[in-house]
GROMACS .gro file of N, CA and C in nm:
model
  438
    1MET      N    1  19.547  11.630   6.403
    1MET     CA    2  19.667  11.656   6.261
    1MET      C    3  19.711  11.538   6.160
    2LYS      N    4  19.718  11.500   6.259
    2LYS     CA    5  19.775  11.346   6.317
    2LYS      C    6  19.713  11.233   6.223
    3LEU      N    7  19.593  11.237   6.253
    3LEU     CA    8  19.450  11.173   6.221
    3LEU      C    9  19.433  11.203   6.060
    4HIS      N   10  19.408  11.325   6.066
    4HIS     CA   11  19.415  11.363   5.899
    4HIS      C   12  19.448  11.352   5.800
    5LYS      N   13  19.630  11.336   5.831
    5LYS     CA   14  19.697  11.275   5.786
    5LYS      C   15  19.741  11.126   5.749
    6VAL      N   16  19.733  11.005   5.880
    6VAL     CA   17  19.641  10.883   5.867
    6VAL      C   18  19.593  10.890   5.739
    7ALA      N   19  19.491  10.930   5.801
    7ALA     CA   20  19.329  10.935   5.687
    7ALA      C   21  19.383  10.918   5.512
    8LEU      N   22  19.466  11.008   5.539
    8LEU     CA   23  19.491  11.043   5.382
    8LEU      C   24  19.587  10.960   5.329
    9ALA      N   25  19.701  10.893   5.393
    9ALA     CA   26  19.660  10.757   5.310
    9ALA      C   27  19.666  10.644   5.318
   10PHE      N   28  19.559  10.645   5.417
   10PHE     CA   29  19.476  10.568   5.402
   10PHE      C   30  19.375  10.523   5.259
   11LEU      N   31  19.283  10.689   5.261
   11LEU     CA   32  19.247  10.665   5.162
   11LEU      C   33  19.249  10.625   5.034
   12PRO      N   34  19.427  10.601   4.969
   12PRO     CA   35  19.413  10.469   4.808
   12PRO      C   36  19.357  10.382   4.842
   13ALA      N   37  19.425  10.316   4.869
   13ALA     CA   38  19.363  10.200   4.942
   13ALA      C   39  19.269  10.214   4.951
   14LEU      N   40  19.197  10.276   5.053
   14LEU     CA   41  19.008  10.203   5.054
   14LEU      C   42  19.008  10.282   4.915
   15LEU      N   43  18.974  10.320   4.797
   15LEU     CA   44  18.941  10.334   4.646
   15LEU      C   45  18.965  10.235   4.663
   16LEU      N   46  19.038  10.168   4.607
   16LEU     CA   47  19.108  10.016   4.556
   16LEU      C   48  19.006   9.889   4.648
   17ALA      N   49  19.044   9.903   4.707
   17ALA     CA   50  18.963   9.832   4.806
   17ALA      C   51  18.757   9.824   4.713
   18ALA      N   52  18.714   9.901   4.625
   18ALA     CA   53  18.606   9.928   4.577
   18ALA      C   54  18.616   9.922   4.445
   19CYS      N   55  18.691   9.824   4.377
   19CYS     CA   56  18.686   9.809   4.234
   19CYS      C   57  18.611   9.679   4.269
   20ALA      N   58  18.576   9.643   4.069
   20ALA     CA   59  18.476   9.578   4.099
   20ALA      C   60  18.639   9.446   4.084
   21GLU      N   61  18.561   9.265   4.017
   21GLU     CA   62  18.670   9.233   4.062
   21GLU      C   63  18.539   9.085   4.020
   22THR      N   64  18.645   9.034   3.951
   22THR     CA   65  18.568   8.875   3.872
   22THR      C   66  18.530   8.770   3.950
   23PRO      N   67  18.409   8.818   3.986
   23PRO     CA   68  18.343   8.673   4.082
   23PRO      C   69  18.468   8.548   4.069
   24MET      N   70  18.443   8.546   4.206
   24MET     CA   71  18.557   8.362   4.273
   24MET      C   72  18.475   8.241   4.273
   25GLY      N   73  18.320   8.262   4.282
   25GLY     CA   74  18.243   8.184   4.264
   25GLY      C   75  18.054   8.247   4.203
   26PRO      N   76  17.996   8.095   4.210
   26PRO     CA   77  17.877   8.158   4.201
   26PRO      C   78  17.748   8.149   4.344
   27THR      N   79  17.692   8.245   4.386
   27THR     CA   80  17.623   8.292   4.465
   27THR      C   81  17.477   8.194   4.443
   28ALA      N   82  17.458   8.161   4.302
   28ALA     CA   83  17.291   8.061   4.337
   28ALA      C   84  17.370   7.926   4.413
   29GLN      N   85  17.268   7.857   4.428
   29GLN     CA   86  17.237   7.752   4.480
   29GLN      C   87  17.222   7.597   4.344
   30VAL      N   88  17.308   7.570   4.285
   30VAL     CA   89  17.299   7.424   4.195
   30VAL      C   90  17.259   7.270   4.307
   31LEU      N   91  17.228   7.204   4.217
   31LEU     CA   92  17.182   7.076   4.319
   31LEU      C   93  17.185   6.924   4.250
   32PRO      N   94  17.241   6.811   4.212
   32PRO     CA   95  17.289   6.758   4.150
   32PRO      C   96  17.132   6.694   4.121
   33GLY      N   97  17.095   6.666   4.098
   33GLY     CA   98  16.965   6.611   3.963
   33GLY      C   99  16.918   6.489   4.013
   34PRO      N  100  16.804   6.434   3.987
   34PRO     CA  101  16.817   6.327   4.022
   34PRO      C  102  16.904   6.161   3.942
   35GLY      N  103  16.982   6.112   4.102
   35GLY     CA  104  17.002   5.989   4.097
   35GLY      C  105  17.196   6.003   4.025
   36LYS      N  106  17.214   6.167   4.015
   36LYS     CA  107  17.329   6.185   3.975
   36LYS      C  108  17.417   6.166   4.118
   37ASP      N  109  17.581   6.102   4.039
   37ASP     CA  110  17.645   6.035   4.122
   37ASP      C  111  17.723   6.239   4.140
   38TYR      N  112  17.738   6.195   4.334
   38TYR     CA  113  17.852   6.373   4.415
   38TYR      C  114  17.978   6.362   4.252
   39GLY      N  115  18.039   6.253   4.245
   39GLY     CA  116  18.173   6.323   4.148
   39GLY      C  117  18.125   6.352   4.005
   40THR      N  118  18.062   6.322   3.946
   40THR     CA  119  18.036   6.396   3.821
   40THR      C  120  17.920   6.497   3.857
   41PHE      N  121  17.851   6.530   4.001
   41PHE     CA  122  17.824   6.642   3.988
   41PHE      C  123  17.924   6.737   4.015
   42LEU      N  124  18.023   6.659   4.075
   42LEU     CA  125  18.222   6.840   4.076
   42LEU      C  126  18.255   6.812   3.931
   43GLN      N  127  18.269   6.678   3.865
   43GLN     CA  128  18.303   6.795   3.795
   43GLN      C  129  18.218   6.844   3.669
   44GLU      N  130  18.067   6.881   3.656
   44GLU     CA  131  18.023   6.931   3.630
   44GLU      C  132  18.013   7.104   3.656
   45GLN      N  133  17.999   7.126   3.821
   45GLN     CA  134  18.029   7.204   3.842
   45GLN      C  135  18.141   7.269   3.835
   46ASN      N  136  18.254   7.209   3.801
   46ASN     CA  137  18.364   7.341   3.782
   46ASN      C  138  18.406   7.399   3.638
   47PHE      N  139  18.308   7.226   3.491
   47PHE     CA  140  18.263   7.324   3.380
   47PHE      C  141  18.209   7.397   3.407
   48CYS      N  142  18.111   7.410   3.438
   48CYS     CA  143  18.026   7.491   3.421
   48CYS      C  144  18.102   7.629   3.543
   49ARG      N  145  18.154   7.623   3.602
   49ARG     CA  146  18.250   7.735   3.676
   49ARG      C  147  18.335   7.823   3.572
   50SER      N  148  18.378   7.708   3.545
   50SER     CA  149  18.570   7.755   3.387
   50SER      C  150  18.400   7.815   3.264
   51GLN      N  151  18.317   7.834   3.280
   51GLN     CA  152  18.139   7.889   3.077
   51GLN      C  153  18.154   8.004   3.205
   52ALA      N  154  18.168   8.012   3.375
   52ALA     CA  155  18.079   8.111   3.392
   52ALA      C  156  18.239   8.265   3.399
   53ALA      N  157  18.334   8.187   3.483
   53ALA     CA  158  18.461   8.289   3.415
   53ALA      C  159  18.409   8.373   3.249
   54ALA      N  160  18.392   8.214   3.166
   54ALA     CA  161  18.462   8.278   3.047
   54ALA      C  162  18.362   8.403   2.987
   55ALA      N  163  18.204   8.374   3.085
   55ALA     CA  164  18.065   8.460   2.994
   55ALA      C  165  18.112   8.634   3.090
   56VAL      N  166  18.181   8.603   3.157
   56VAL     CA  167  18.236   8.783   3.238
   56VAL      C  168  18.401   8.783   3.196
   57HIS      N  169  18.471   8.762   3.226
   57HIS     CA  170  18.620   8.781   3.106
   57HIS      C  171  18.616   8.886   3.092
   58GLY      N  172  18.718   8.971   3.193
   58GLY     CA  173  18.722   9.069   3.111
   58GLY      C  174  18.658   9.212   3.113
   59GLN      N  175  18.496   9.169   3.192
   59GLN     CA  176  18.451   9.304   3.250
   59GLN      C  177  18.449   9.394   3.388
   60ALA      N  178  18.551   9.293   3.483
   60ALA     CA  179  18.608   9.406   3.571
   60ALA      C  180  18.706   9.534   3.593
   61GLY      N  181  18.831   9.471   3.490
   61GLY     CA  182  18.907   9.514   3.409
   61GLY      C  183  18.876   9.637   3.384
   62SER      N  184  18.763   9.592   3.236
   62SER     CA  185  18.705   9.748   3.161
   62SER      C  186  18.611   9.824   3.230
   63GLN      N  187  18.453   9.801   3.377
   63GLN     CA  188  18.452   9.874   3.448
   63GLN      C  189  18.572  10.015   3.584
   64ASN      N  190  18.683   9.892   3.595
   64ASN     CA  191  18.774   9.948   3.639
   64ASN      C  192  18.898  10.099   3.558
   65ARG      N  193  18.895  10.060   3.475
   65ARG     CA  194  18.957  10.143   3.357
   65ARG      C  195  18.846  10.289   3.358
   66LYS      N  196  18.726  10.196   3.317
   66LYS     CA  197  18.616  10.346   3.315
   66LYS      C  198  18.611  10.398   3.436
   67ALA      N  199  18.659  10.401   3.571
   67ALA     CA  200  18.657  10.511   3.637
   67ALA      C  201  18.843  10.499   3.674
   68LEU      N  202  18.890  10.486   3.639
   68LEU     CA  203  19.039  10.513   3.569
   68LEU      C  204  18.954  10.665   3.580
   69TYR      N  205  18.965  10.671   3.379
   69TYR     CA  206  18.917  10.790   3.350
   69TYR      C  207  18.867  10.883   3.357
   70GLY      N  208  18.765  10.825   3.444
   70GLY     CA  209  18.665  10.940   3.532
   70GLY      C  210  18.764  11.002   3.603
   71GLY      N  211  18.819  10.932   3.721
   71GLY     CA  212  18.855  11.013   3.777
   71GLY      C  213  19.012  11.055   3.709
   72LEU      N  214  19.084  11.090   3.648
   72LEU     CA  215  19.218  11.113   3.540
   72LEU      C  216  19.127  11.258   3.552
   73ALA      N  217  18.958  11.215   3.480
   73ALA     CA  218  18.929  11.380   3.360
   73ALA      C  219  18.978  11.466   3.483
   74THR      N  220  18.749  11.423   3.571
   74THR     CA  221  18.810  11.550   3.704
   74THR      C  222  18.931  11.573   3.809
   75THR      N  223  19.009  11.494   3.752
   75THR     CA  224  19.156  11.570   3.856
   75THR      C  225  19.214  11.737   3.793
   76ALA      N  226  19.204  11.654   3.550
   76ALA     CA  227  19.272  11.803   3.488
   76ALA      C  228  19.116  11.859   3.522
   77LEU      N  229  18.944  11.844   3.507
   77LEU     CA  230  18.901  11.932   3.494
   77LEU      C  231  18.927  12.032   3.649
   78GLY      N  232  18.947  11.943   3.761
   78GLY     CA  233  18.964  12.078   3.892
   78GLY      C  234  19.075  12.107   3.872
   79ALA      N  235  19.186  12.080   3.767
   79ALA     CA  236  19.314  12.247   3.793
   79ALA      C  237  19.299  12.301   3.708
   80GLY      N  238  19.155  12.257   3.580
   80GLY     CA  239  19.126  12.351   3.514
   80GLY      C  240  19.055  12.468   3.559
   81LEU      N  241  19.028  12.425   3.628
   81LEU     CA  242  18.878  12.525   3.720
   81LEU      C  243  18.968  12.641   3.828
   82GLY      N  244  19.096  12.505   3.890
   82GLY     CA  245  19.125  12.571   4.011
   82GLY      C  246  19.242  12.665   3.901
   83ALA      N  247  19.295  12.655   3.826
   83ALA     CA  248  19.398  12.739   3.744
   83ALA      C  249  19.339  12.858   3.704
   84ALA      N  250  19.213  12.878   3.629
   84ALA     CA  251  19.141  12.940   3.642
   84ALA      C  252  19.163  13.058   3.759
   85VAL      N  253  19.011  13.027   3.872
   85VAL     CA  254  18.985  13.102   3.919
   85VAL      C  255  19.134  13.091   4.027
   86GLY      N  256  19.279  13.117   4.043
   86GLY     CA  257  19.322  13.113   4.211
   86GLY      C  258  19.447  13.052   4.166
   87GLY      N  259  19.521  13.098   4.007
   87GLY     CA  260  19.614  13.081   3.901
   87GLY      C  261  19.679  12.898   3.982
   88GLY      N  262  19.838  12.951   4.050
   88GLY     CA  263  19.876  12.875   4.011
   88GLY      C  264  19.828  12.765   4.157
   89THR      N  265  19.804  12.813   4.300
   89THR     CA  266  19.798  12.750   4.442
   89THR      C  267  19.615  12.714   4.337
   90GLY      N  268  19.598  12.755   4.333
   90GLY     CA  269  19.460  12.677   4.342
   90GLY      C  270  19.489  12.596   4.187
   91ALA      N  271  19.539  12.545   4.113
   91ALA     CA  272  19.517  12.446   4.077
   91ALA      C  273  19.549  12.330   4.147
   92GLY      N  274  19.684  12.342   4.136
   92GLY     CA  275  19.679  12.157   4.276
   92GLY      C  276  19.525  12.187   4.382
   93ILE      N  277  19.500  12.307   4.432
   93ILE     CA  278  19.365  12.239   4.554
   93ILE      C  279  19.266  12.256   4.473
   94GLY      N  280  19.237  12.278   4.310
   94GLY     CA  281  19.119  12.157   4.227
   94GLY      C  282  19.183  12.070   4.216
   95ALA      N  283  19.332  12.079   4.158
   95ALA     CA  284  19.338  11.906   4.138
   95ALA      C  285  19.385  11.814   4.213
   96ALA      N  286  19.439  11.884   4.357
   96ALA     CA  287  19.328  11.774   4.458
   96ALA      C  288  19.212  11.702   4.476
   97ALA      N  289  19.087  11.828   4.480
   97ALA     CA  290  18.950  11.839   4.448
   97ALA      C  291  18.925  11.778   4.403
   98GLY      N  292  18.920  11.756   4.271
   98GLY     CA  293  18.920  11.696   4.160
   98GLY      C  294  18.943  11.498   4.154
   99ALA      N  295  19.062  11.483   4.173
   99ALA     CA  296  19.108  11.374   4.185
   99ALA      C  297  19.085  11.262   4.343
  100LEU      N  298  19.052  11.369   4.441
  100LEU     CA  299  18.966  11.356   4.542
  100LEU      C  300  18.759  11.298   4.499
  101GLY      N  301  18.745  11.365   4.446
  101GLY     CA  302  18.595  11.314   4.407
  101GLY      C  303  18.598  11.242   4.353
  102GLY      N  304  18.650  11.256   4.211
  102GLY     CA  305  18.706  11.154   4.157
  102GLY      C  306  18.723  11.025   4.150
  103GLY      N  307  18.815  10.996   4.239
  103GLY     CA  308  18.877  10.881   4.334
  103GLY      C  309  18.704  10.857   4.379
  104ILE      N  310  18.667  10.868   4.408
  104ILE     CA  311  18.562  10.822   4.523
  104ILE      C  312  18.423  10.805   4.371
  105GLY      N  313  18.433  10.881   4.350
  105GLY     CA  314  18.324  10.910   4.226
  105GLY      C  315  18.346  10.702   4.113
  106GLY      N  316  18.505  10.714   4.088
  106GLY     CA  317  18.514  10.628   4.041
  106GLY      C  318  18.486  10.456   4.147
  107SER      N  319  18.538  10.505   4.250
  107SER     CA  320  18.466  10.417   4.368
  107SER      C  321  18.385  10.281   4.293
  108ALA      N  322  18.250  10.443   4.350
  108ALA     CA  323  18.177  10.422   4.388
  108ALA      C  324  18.121  10.329   4.256
  109TYR      N  325  18.129  10.399   4.124
  109TYR     CA  326  18.103  10.280   3.975
  109TYR      C  327  18.083  10.184   3.999
  110SER      N  328  18.298  10.182   4.008
  110SER     CA  329  18.400  10.048   4.009
  110SER      C  330  18.228   9.908   4.082
  111HIS      N  331  18.175   9.931   4.222
  111HIS     CA  332  18.210   9.887   4.345
  111HIS      C  333  17.997   9.934   4.255
  112SER      N  334  17.988   9.988   4.238
  112SER     CA  335  17.781   9.989   4.191
  112SER      C  336  17.778   9.856   4.068
  113GLN      N  337  17.968   9.791   3.907
  113GLN     CA  338  17.914   9.744   3.880
  113GLN      C  339  17.909   9.618   3.912
  114GLN      N  340  18.005   9.571   4.025
  114GLN     CA  341  18.027   9.402   4.057
  114GLN      C  342  17.962   9.349   4.105
  115GLY      N  343  17.777   9.387   4.125
  115GLY     CA  344  17.667   9.330   4.149
  115GLY      C  345  17.639   9.248   3.979
  116GLY      N  346  17.578   9.324   3.906
  116GLY     CA  347  17.626   9.323   3.789
  116GLY      C  348  17.700   9.259   3.662
  117ILE      N  349  17.820   9.202   3.679
  117ILE     CA  350  17.881   9.184   3.666
  117ILE      C  351  17.851   9.034   3.724
  118GLN      N  352  17.852   8.992   3.868
  118GLN     CA  353  17.831   8.844   3.966
  118GLN      C  354  17.659   8.806   3.932
  119THR      N  355  17.603   8.879   3.938
  119THR     CA  356  17.447   8.774   3.826
  119THR      C  357  17.474   8.728   3.648
  120GLN      N  358  17.556   8.800   3.619
  120GLN     CA  359  17.556   8.747   3.423
  120GLN      C  360  17.615   8.634   3.527
  121TYR      N  361  17.746   8.582   3.614
  121TYR     CA  362  17.804   8.524   3.578
  121TYR      C  363  17.690   8.431   3.607
  122ASN      N  364  17.660   8.456   3.711
  122ASN     CA  365  17.540   8.338   3.825
  122ASN      C  366  17.434   8.273   3.700
  123ASN      N  367  17.377   8.319   3.594
  123ASN     CA  368  17.315   8.308   3.532
  123ASN      C  369  17.420   8.245   3.459
  124ALA      N  370  17.540   8.263   3.403
  124ALA     CA  371  17.573   8.181   3.313
  124ALA      C  372  17.613   8.041   3.344
  125TYR      N  373  17.609   7.990   3.487
  125TYR     CA  374  17.707   7.881   3.535
  125TYR      C  375  17.528   7.803   3.603
  126VAL      N  376  17.388   7.862   3.639
  126VAL     CA  377  17.306   7.841   3.630
  126VAL      C  378  17.309   7.758   3.499
  127ALA      N  379  17.263   7.841   3.436
  127ALA     CA  380  17.219   7.799   3.257
  127ALA      C  381  17.238   7.640   3.237
  128CYS      N  382  17.332   7.661   3.235
  128CYS     CA  383  17.469   7.553   3.209
  128CYS      C  384  17.500   7.443   3.323
  129MET      N  385  17.417   7.464   3.445
  129MET     CA  386  17.424   7.356   3.529
  129MET      C  387  17.289   7.221   3.521
  130VAL      N  388  17.216   7.347   3.384
  130VAL     CA  389  17.068   7.369   3.430
  130VAL      C  390  16.971   7.278   3.320
  131ALA      N  391  17.137   7.259   3.236
  131ALA     CA  392  17.181   7.156   3.058
  131ALA      C  393  17.178   7.016   3.146
  132TYR      N  394  17.263   7.035   3.243
  132TYR     CA  395  17.302   6.918   3.300
  132TYR      C  396  17.270   6.869   3.313
  133LYS      N  397  17.145   6.889   3.344
  133LYS     CA  398  17.055   6.845   3.437
  133LYS      C  399  16.974   6.809   3.623
  134ASN      N  400  17.135   6.915   3.654
  134ASN     CA  401  17.081   6.925   3.733
  134ASN      C  402  16.964   7.031   3.810
  135VAL      N  403  16.979   7.089   3.926
  135VAL     CA  404  16.815   7.147   4.019
  135VAL      C  405  16.843   7.241   4.109
  136LEU      N  406  16.767   7.342   4.082
  136LEU     CA  407  16.822   7.465   4.111
  136LEU      C  408  16.682   7.417   4.296
  137PRO      N  409  16.736   7.452   4.375
  137PRO     CA  410  16.653   7.403   4.470
  137PRO      C  411  16.511   7.541   4.435
  138ALA      N  412  16.370   7.381   4.519
  138ALA     CA  413  16.335   7.515   4.556
  138ALA      C  414  16.264   7.513   4.657
  139PRO      N  415  16.143   7.684   4.632
  139PRO     CA  416  16.192   7.754   4.769
  139PRO      C  417  16.050   7.672   4.846
  140ASN      N  418  16.102   7.746   5.011
  140ASN     CA  419  15.973   7.708   5.101
  140ASN      C  420  15.867   7.698   5.035
  141ALA      N  421  15.845   7.519   5.065
  141ALA     CA  422  15.670   7.609   5.023
  141ALA      C  423  15.636   7.613   5.125
  142GLY      N  424  15.659   7.524   5.226
  142GLY     CA  425  15.508   7.540   5.334
  142GLY      C  426  15.504   7.686   5.459
  143TYR      N  427  15.635   7.761   5.386
  143TYR     CA  428  15.515   7.915   5.358
  143TYR      C  429  15.447   7.993   5.286
  144ALA      N  430  15.367   7.975   5.454
  144ALA     CA  431  15.190   8.060   5.438
  144ALA      C  432  15.234   8.243   5.475
  145PRO      N  433  15.218   8.380   5.381
  145PRO     CA  434  15.234   8.447   5.419
  145PRO      C  435  15.097   8.496   5.564
  146GLN      N  436  15.096   8.497   5.678
  146GLN     CA  437  14.941   8.551   5.732
  146GLN      C  438  14.883   8.730   5.660
   0.00000   0.00000   0.00000
């Protein structure tokens, strides 16, 4: 029984860990263009990171709000269904079940949106870096599938 209570205590933290976040940086690699000094490359990189961050500004918060509203809606729906089926006690049980289901569904939704936000960030970053004549690494040309 103690383990059950401990698991319930950590549930909100686990659900919040699945929230979407603004990317901390690109996951795409870009290299300096031919003959470009490293200082210039770093300046361009910093500028392009700020441009990419501006391109996705507010999207993580928006996705997390959508998930929160979905969780609140399922809590209310669960309470209403529980009250209709089991009266006052059923409303509490229904609300708890709705909150749990909505929280899990909302966190899964936010987490799934993270990949799209990161992709949009990467695309903006790479486009900016390429505009400054930086290059993407070439795929491994020495690999030939058998």
